[in-house]
């Protein structure tokens, strides 16, 4: 059991007074409690976070407009993406178990997946580092010396 709303509000106000960047109290149970937290944020000019725990948290799920009207500046939906991902994985595993390979639009094509994950940027950066290292090694080779710390130069007086 927690120490209660009054203690939580006192602590939030103390942190706000000390320069906190964001205020949050977990598991607020009513609009009134949410409004009281936002009042502290307004008093100190500190943004307040609402945690909209989808599917079963203690805090009432409110619309973005309702949250904004109360004074919340940041909203977290911590389970939406995770839950949707788990559901999609369960569906894909069920299909695979029955011998059905998932197809678009249930899954991304391989090129679309690569694009989404940033592979093109990664490959470009890898090519740039490769070109740089090859140019560096060529300069070192043209000078007839191995790079500092190269194992081939250790123990050979050089």
Coordinates of N, CA and C in Angstrom, one line a residue:
X1 N 0.8 -1.2 0.0 CA 0.0 0.0 0.0 C 0.9 1.2 0.0
X2 N 0.4 2.2 -0.8 CA 1.1 3.5 -0.9 C 0.9 4.4 0.3
X3 N 1.5 5.5 0.3 CA 1.4 6.5 1.4 C 0.2 7.4 1.2
X4 N -0.5 7.3 0.1 CA -1.7 8.1 -0.2 C -1.5 9.3 -1.1
X5 N -2.6 9.8 -1.5 CA -2.5 10.9 -2.5 C -1.9 12.2 -1.9
X6 N -2.3 12.5 -0.6 CA -1.7 13.8 0.0 C -0.2 13.7 0.0
X7 N 0.3 12.6 0.4 CA 1.8 12.5 0.5 C 2.4 12.6 -0.9
X8 N 1.8 11.9 -1.9 CA 2.2 12.0 -3.3 C 2.2 13.4 -3.8
X9 N 1.1 14.1 -3.5 CA 1.1 15.5 -4.0 C 2.1 16.4 -3.3
X10 N 2.3 16.2 -2.0 CA 3.4 16.9 -1.3 C 4.7 16.7 -1.9
X11 N 5.0 15.4 -2.2 CA 6.3 15.1 -2.8 C 6.5 15.7 -4.2
X12 N 5.4 15.6 -5.0 CA 5.4 16.2 -6.4 C 5.7 17.7 -6.3
X13 N 5.0 18.3 -5.3 CA 5.2 19.8 -5.2 C 6.7 20.1 -4.8
X14 N 7.2 19.3 -3.9 CA 8.6 19.4 -3.4 C 9.6 19.3 -4.6
X15 N 9.3 18.3 -5.4 CA 10.2 18.1 -6.6 C 10.0 19.2 -7.6
X16 N 8.8 19.7 -7.8 CA 8.6 20.8 -8.7 C 9.3 22.0 -8.2
X17 N 9.3 22.3 -6.9 CA 10.0 23.4 -6.3 C 11.5 23.3 -6.5
X18 N 12.0 22.1 -6.5 CA 13.4 21.9 -6.7 C 13.9 21.9 -8.2
X19 N 12.9 22.0 -9.1 CA 13.3 22.1 -10.5 C 13.0 20.9 -11.4
X20 N 12.1 20.0 -10.9 CA 11.8 18.8 -11.8 C 11.4 19.2 -13.2
X21 N 11.7 18.4 -14.1 CA 11.4 18.7 -15.5 C 10.0 18.2 -15.9
X22 N 9.5 17.2 -15.1 CA 8.2 16.6 -15.4 C 7.6 16.1 -14.1
X23 N 6.3 16.2 -14.0 CA 5.6 15.6 -12.8 C 4.7 14.4 -13.2
X24 N 4.7 13.5 -12.3 CA 3.9 12.3 -12.5 C 3.6 11.6 -11.2
X25 N 2.3 11.2 -11.0 CA 1.9 10.3 -9.9 C 1.2 9.1 -10.5
X26 N 1.7 8.0 -10.1 CA 1.1 6.7 -10.7 C -0.2 6.4 -10.1
X27 N -1.1 5.8 -10.9 CA -2.3 5.2 -10.5 C -3.3 6.2 -9.8
X28 N -3.4 7.4 -10.4 CA -4.5 8.3 -9.9 C -5.8 7.7 -10.3
X29 N -6.8 7.8 -9.4 CA -8.0 7.0 -9.5 C -9.2 7.8 -9.9
X30 N -9.1 9.1 -10.1 CA -10.3 9.9 -10.5 C -9.8 11.2 -11.3
X31 N -10.8 11.8 -11.9 CA -10.5 13.1 -12.6 C -10.1 14.1 -11.5
X32 N -10.7 14.1 -10.4 CA -10.3 15.0 -9.3 C -8.9 14.9 -8.9
X33 N -8.4 13.7 -8.7 CA -7.0 13.4 -8.4 C -6.1 13.9 -9.5
X34 N -6.5 13.7 -10.8 CA -5.7 14.1 -11.9 C -5.7 15.6 -12.0
X35 N -6.8 16.3 -11.7 CA -6.8 17.7 -11.7 C -5.9 18.3 -10.6
X36 N -5.9 17.7 -9.4 CA -5.1 18.2 -8.4 C -3.6 18.1 -8.7
X37 N -3.2 17.0 -9.4 CA -1.8 16.9 -9.9 C -1.5 18.0 -10.9
X38 N -2.4 18.2 -11.8 CA -2.2 19.3 -12.8 C -2.1 20.7 -12.2
X39 N -2.8 20.9 -11.1 CA -2.8 22.2 -10.4 C -1.4 22.5 -9.9
X40 N -0.7 21.4 -9.5 CA 0.7 21.6 -9.0 C 1.6 21.9 -10.2
X41 N 1.4 21.3 -11.3 CA 2.1 21.6 -12.5 C 1.9 23.0 -13.0
X42 N 0.7 23.5 -13.0 CA 0.4 24.9 -13.3 C 1.1 25.9 -12.4
X43 N 1.0 25.6 -11.1 CA 1.6 26.4 -10.0 C 3.1 26.7 -10.3
X44 N 3.8 25.6 -10.7 CA 5.3 25.7 -10.9 C 5.7 25.8 -12.3
X45 N 4.7 25.7 -13.3 CA 5.1 25.8 -14.7 C 5.8 24.6 -15.2
X46 N 5.5 23.4 -14.6 CA 6.1 22.1 -14.9 C 5.1 21.2 -15.6
X47 N 5.5 20.7 -16.8 CA 4.5 19.8 -17.5 C 4.2 18.5 -16.6
X48 N 3.0 18.0 -16.9 CA 2.5 16.8 -16.1 C 2.2 15.7 -17.1
X49 N 2.6 14.5 -16.7 CA 2.4 13.3 -17.5 C 1.2 12.5 -17.0
X50 N 0.4 12.1 -18.0 CA -0.7 11.2 -17.7 C -0.3 9.8 -18.3
X51 N -0.5 8.8 -17.5 CA -0.2 7.4 -17.9 C -1.5 6.7 -18.1
X52 N -1.9 6.5 -19.4 CA -3.1 5.9 -19.8 C -2.9 4.4 -20.0
X53 N -2.9 3.7 -18.9 CA -2.6 2.2 -18.9 C -3.8 1.5 -19.5
X54 N -3.7 1.2 -20.8 CA -4.8 0.6 -21.5 C -5.1 -0.8 -21.0
X55 N -6.4 -1.0 -20.8 CA -6.9 -2.4 -20.5 C -6.9 -2.7 -19.0
X56 N -6.8 -1.7 -18.1 CA -6.9 -2.2 -16.7 C -6.2 -1.4 -15.7
X57 N -5.7 -0.2 -16.0 CA -5.1 0.6 -14.9 C -6.1 1.2 -14.0
X58 N -5.6 1.8 -13.0 CA -6.5 2.5 -12.0 C -6.9 3.9 -12.5
X59 N -6.1 4.5 -13.3 CA -6.3 5.9 -13.8 C -7.4 5.8 -14.9
X60 N -8.4 6.7 -14.8 CA -9.4 6.7 -15.9 C -8.8 7.0 -17.3
X61 N -9.2 6.3 -18.3 CA -8.7 6.6 -19.6 C -9.6 7.8 -20.2
X62 N -8.9 8.9 -20.5 CA -9.6 10.0 -21.0 C -9.1 10.3 -22.4
X63 N -9.9 11.1 -23.1 CA -9.5 11.5 -24.5 C -8.3 12.5 -24.4
X64 N -7.7 12.7 -25.5 CA -6.6 13.7 -25.5 C -7.1 15.1 -25.1
X65 N -8.3 15.4 -25.6 CA -8.8 16.7 -25.3 C -9.1 16.9 -23.8
X66 N -9.7 15.8 -23.2 CA -10.0 15.9 -21.8 C -8.7 16.0 -21.0
X67 N -7.7 15.3 -21.4 CA -6.4 15.4 -20.7 C -5.8 16.8 -20.8
X68 N -5.9 17.3 -22.0 CA -5.3 18.7 -22.2 C -6.1 19.7 -21.4
X69 N -7.5 19.5 -21.4 CA -8.3 20.4 -20.6 C -7.9 20.4 -19.1
X70 N -7.6 19.2 -18.6 CA -7.2 19.1 -17.2 C -5.8 19.7 -16.9
X71 N -5.0 19.8 -18.0 CA -3.7 20.4 -17.9 C -2.5 19.5 -18.1
X72 N -2.8 18.3 -18.6 CA -1.7 17.3 -18.9 C -1.0 17.8 -20.2
X73 N 0.3 17.7 -20.2 CA 1.1 18.1 -21.4 C 1.8 16.9 -22.1
X74 N 1.9 15.8 -21.4 CA 2.5 14.6 -21.9 C 1.6 13.4 -21.6
X75 N 1.4 12.5 -22.6 CA 0.5 11.3 -22.3 C 1.2 10.1 -22.8
X76 N 1.3 9.1 -21.9 CA 1.9 7.8 -22.3 C 0.8 6.7 -22.4
X77 N 0.9 5.9 -23.5 CA 0.0 4.8 -23.7 C 1.0 3.6 -23.7
X78 N 1.4 3.1 -22.5 CA 2.5 2.1 -22.5 C 2.3 0.8 -23.1
X79 N 1.0 0.4 -23.2 CA 0.8 -1.0 -23.7 C 0.3 -1.1 -25.1
X80 N -0.1 0.0 -25.7 CA -0.7 -0.1 -27.1 C 0.2 -0.8 -28.1
X81 N 1.4 -0.3 -28.2 CA 2.3 -0.9 -29.2 C 2.8 -2.3 -28.8
X82 N 3.1 -2.5 -27.5 CA 3.5 -3.8 -27.1 C 2.3 -4.8 -27.2
X83 N 1.2 -4.5 -26.8 CA 0.0 -5.4 -26.9 C -0.3 -5.7 -28.4
X84 N -0.3 -4.7 -29.2 CA -0.6 -4.9 -30.6 C 0.5 -5.8 -31.3
X85 N 1.7 -5.6 -30.9 CA 2.8 -6.5 -31.4 C 2.6 -7.9 -30.9
X86 N 2.3 -8.1 -29.7 CA 2.1 -9.5 -29.1 C 1.0 -10.2 -29.9
X87 N -0.1 -9.4 -30.0 CA -1.3 -10.0 -30.7 C -0.9 -10.4 -32.2
X88 N -0.2 -9.6 -32.9 CA 0.3 -9.9 -34.2 C 1.2 -11.1 -34.2
X89 N 2.1 -11.2 -33.2 CA 2.9 -12.4 -33.2 C 2.1 -13.7 -32.9
X90 N 1.1 -13.6 -32.0 CA 0.3 -14.7 -31.7 C -0.4 -15.2 -33.0
X91 N -1.0 -14.2 -33.8 CA -1.7 -14.5 -35.0 C -0.7 -15.2 -36.0
X92 N 0.5 -14.6 -36.1 CA 1.5 -15.2 -37.1 C 1.9 -16.6 -36.7
X93 N 2.1 -16.8 -35.4 CA 2.4 -18.1 -34.9 C 1.3 -19.1 -35.1
X94 N 0.1 -18.7 -34.9 CA -1.1 -19.6 -35.2 C -1.1 -20.0 -36.7
X95 N -0.9 -19.0 -37.5 CA -0.9 -19.3 -39.0 C 0.2 -20.2 -39.4
X96 N 1.4 -20.0 -38.8 CA 2.5 -20.8 -39.2 C 2.3 -22.3 -38.7
X97 N 1.7 -22.4 -37.5 CA 1.4 -23.7 -36.9 C 0.4 -24.5 -37.9
X98 N -0.5 -23.8 -38.5 CA -1.4 -24.4 -39.5 C -0.9 -24.5 -40.9
X99 N 0.4 -24.1 -41.1 CA 1.0 -24.2 -42.4 C 0.8 -23.0 -43.3
X100 N 0.3 -21.9 -42.8 CA 0.0 -20.7 -43.6 C 1.1 -19.7 -43.3
X101 N 1.8 -19.3 -44.3 CA 2.9 -18.3 -44.2 C 2.2 -16.9 -44.3
X102 N 2.4 -16.1 -43.3 CA 1.8 -14.8 -43.4 C 2.3 -14.0 -44.6
X103 N 1.3 -13.3 -45.2 CA 1.6 -12.4 -46.4 C 1.2 -11.0 -46.1
X104 N 1.6 -10.1 -47.0 CA 1.1 -8.7 -46.9 C -0.4 -8.7 -47.1
X105 N -1.1 -7.9 -46.4 CA -0.7 -6.8 -45.5 C -0.5 -7.2 -44.1
X106 N -0.6 -8.5 -43.7 CA -0.4 -8.9 -42.3 C 1.0 -8.7 -41.9
X107 N 1.9 -8.8 -42.9 CA 3.3 -8.5 -42.6 C 3.9 -7.5 -43.6
X108 N 5.0 -6.9 -43.3 CA 5.7 -6.0 -44.2 C 6.5 -6.9 -45.2
X109 N 6.6 -6.4 -46.4 CA 7.5 -7.0 -47.3 C 9.0 -6.8 -46.7
X110 N 9.9 -7.6 -47.2 CA 11.3 -7.5 -46.7 C 11.8 -6.1 -47.0
X111 N 11.7 -5.6 -48.2 CA 12.2 -4.2 -48.4 C 11.5 -3.2 -47.5
X112 N 10.2 -3.3 -47.3 CA 9.5 -2.3 -46.4 C 10.0 -2.5 -45.0
X113 N 10.2 -3.7 -44.5 CA 10.8 -3.9 -43.2 C 12.2 -3.3 -43.1
X114 N 13.0 -3.5 -44.1 CA 14.3 -2.9 -44.1 C 14.2 -1.4 -44.0
X115 N 13.4 -0.8 -44.8 CA 13.2 0.7 -44.8 C 12.7 1.2 -43.4
X116 N 11.7 0.5 -42.8 CA 11.2 0.8 -41.5 C 12.2 0.8 -40.4
X117 N 13.1 -0.2 -40.5 CA 14.1 -0.4 -39.5 C 15.4 0.5 -39.7
X118 N 15.4 1.2 -40.8 CA 16.6 2.1 -41.1 C 17.8 1.4 -41.8
X119 N 17.5 0.3 -42.4 CA 18.6 -0.4 -43.1 C 19.3 0.4 -44.1
X120 N 18.6 1.2 -45.0 CA 19.3 2.0 -46.0 C 20.3 2.9 -45.3
X121 N 19.9 3.6 -44.2 CA 20.9 4.5 -43.6 C 22.0 3.8 -43.0
X122 N 21.8 2.6 -42.4 CA 22.8 1.8 -41.9 C 23.8 1.4 -43.0
X123 N 23.3 0.9 -44.1 CA 24.2 0.4 -45.2 C 25.0 1.6 -45.7
X124 N 24.4 2.8 -45.8 CA 25.1 4.0 -46.3 C 26.2 4.3 -45.3
X125 N 25.9 4.3 -44.0 CA 27.0 4.6 -43.0 C 28.1 3.6 -43.1
X126 N 27.7 2.3 -43.2 CA 28.7 1.2 -43.3 C 29.6 1.4 -44.5
X127 N 29.0 1.8 -45.6 CA 29.8 2.0 -46.8 C 30.8 3.2 -46.6
X128 N 30.3 4.3 -46.0 CA 31.1 5.4 -45.7 C 32.3 5.1 -44.8
X129 N 32.0 4.3 -43.7 CA 33.1 3.9 -42.8 C 34.1 2.9 -43.6
X130 N 33.6 2.1 -44.4 CA 34.4 1.2 -45.2 C 35.3 2.0 -46.1
X131 N 34.8 2.9 -46.8 CA 35.6 3.8 -47.7 C 36.6 4.5 -47.0
X132 N 36.3 5.1 -45.8 CA 37.2 5.8 -45.0 C 38.4 4.9 -44.5
X133 N 38.0 3.7 -44.0 CA 39.1 2.8 -43.5 C 40.0 2.3 -44.7
X134 N 39.4 2.1 -45.8 CA 40.2 1.7 -47.0 C 41.2 2.8 -47.4
X135 N 40.7 4.0 -47.4 CA 41.5 5.2 -47.7 C 42.6 5.4 -46.7
X136 N 42.3 5.2 -45.4 CA 43.3 5.3 -44.4 C 44.4 4.3 -44.5
X137 N 43.9 3.0 -44.7 CA 44.9 2.0 -44.8 C 45.8 2.1 -46.1
X138 N 45.2 2.7 -47.1 CA 46.0 2.9 -48.3 C 47.1 4.0 -48.1
X139 N 46.7 5.1 -47.3 CA 47.7 6.1 -47.0 C 48.8 5.5 -46.1
X140 N 48.4 4.7 -45.2 CA 49.4 4.1 -44.3 C 50.3 3.2 -45.1
X141 N 49.7 2.4 -46.0 CA 50.5 1.5 -46.8 C 51.4 2.2 -47.8
X142 N 51.0 3.4 -48.3 CA 51.8 4.2 -49.2 C 53.0 4.7 -48.5
X143 N 52.9 5.0 -47.2 CA 54.0 5.5 -46.4 C 54.9 4.4 -45.9
X144 N 54.5 3.1 -46.1 CA 55.4 2.0 -45.8 C 55.4 1.7 -44.3
X145 N 54.4 2.1 -43.6 CA 54.4 1.8 -42.1 C 53.0 1.3 -41.8
X146 N 53.0 0.5 -40.8 CA 51.7 -0.1 -40.3 C 51.1 0.9 -39.3
X147 N 49.8 1.0 -39.2 CA 49.2 1.8 -38.2 C 49.7 1.6 -36.8
X148 N 49.7 2.6 -36.0 CA 50.1 2.4 -34.6 C 49.2 1.3 -33.9
X149 N 49.8 0.4 -33.2 CA 49.1 -0.6 -32.5 C 48.8 -1.8 -33.4
X150 N 49.2 -1.8 -34.6 CA 49.0 -3.0 -35.5 C 49.9 -4.1 -35.0
X151 N 49.4 -5.3 -34.8 CA 50.1 -6.4 -34.3 C 51.3 -6.8 -35.2
X152 N 51.2 -6.5 -36.5 CA 52.3 -6.9 -37.4 C 53.5 -6.1 -37.2
X153 N 53.4 -4.9 -36.5 CA 54.6 -4.1 -36.3 C 55.2 -4.3 -34.9
X154 N 54.5 -5.0 -34.0 CA 55.0 -5.2 -32.7 C 56.1 -6.2 -32.6
X155 N 57.1 -6.0 -31.9 CA 58.2 -6.9 -31.7 C 59.1 -6.9 -32.9
X156 N 59.0 -6.0 -33.8 CA 59.9 -6.0 -35.0 C 60.8 -4.7 -35.0
X157 N 60.9 -4.1 -33.8 CA 61.8 -2.9 -33.7 C 61.1 -1.7 -34.4
X158 N 59.8 -1.8 -34.6 CA 59.3 -0.7 -35.3 C 58.1 0.0 -34.9

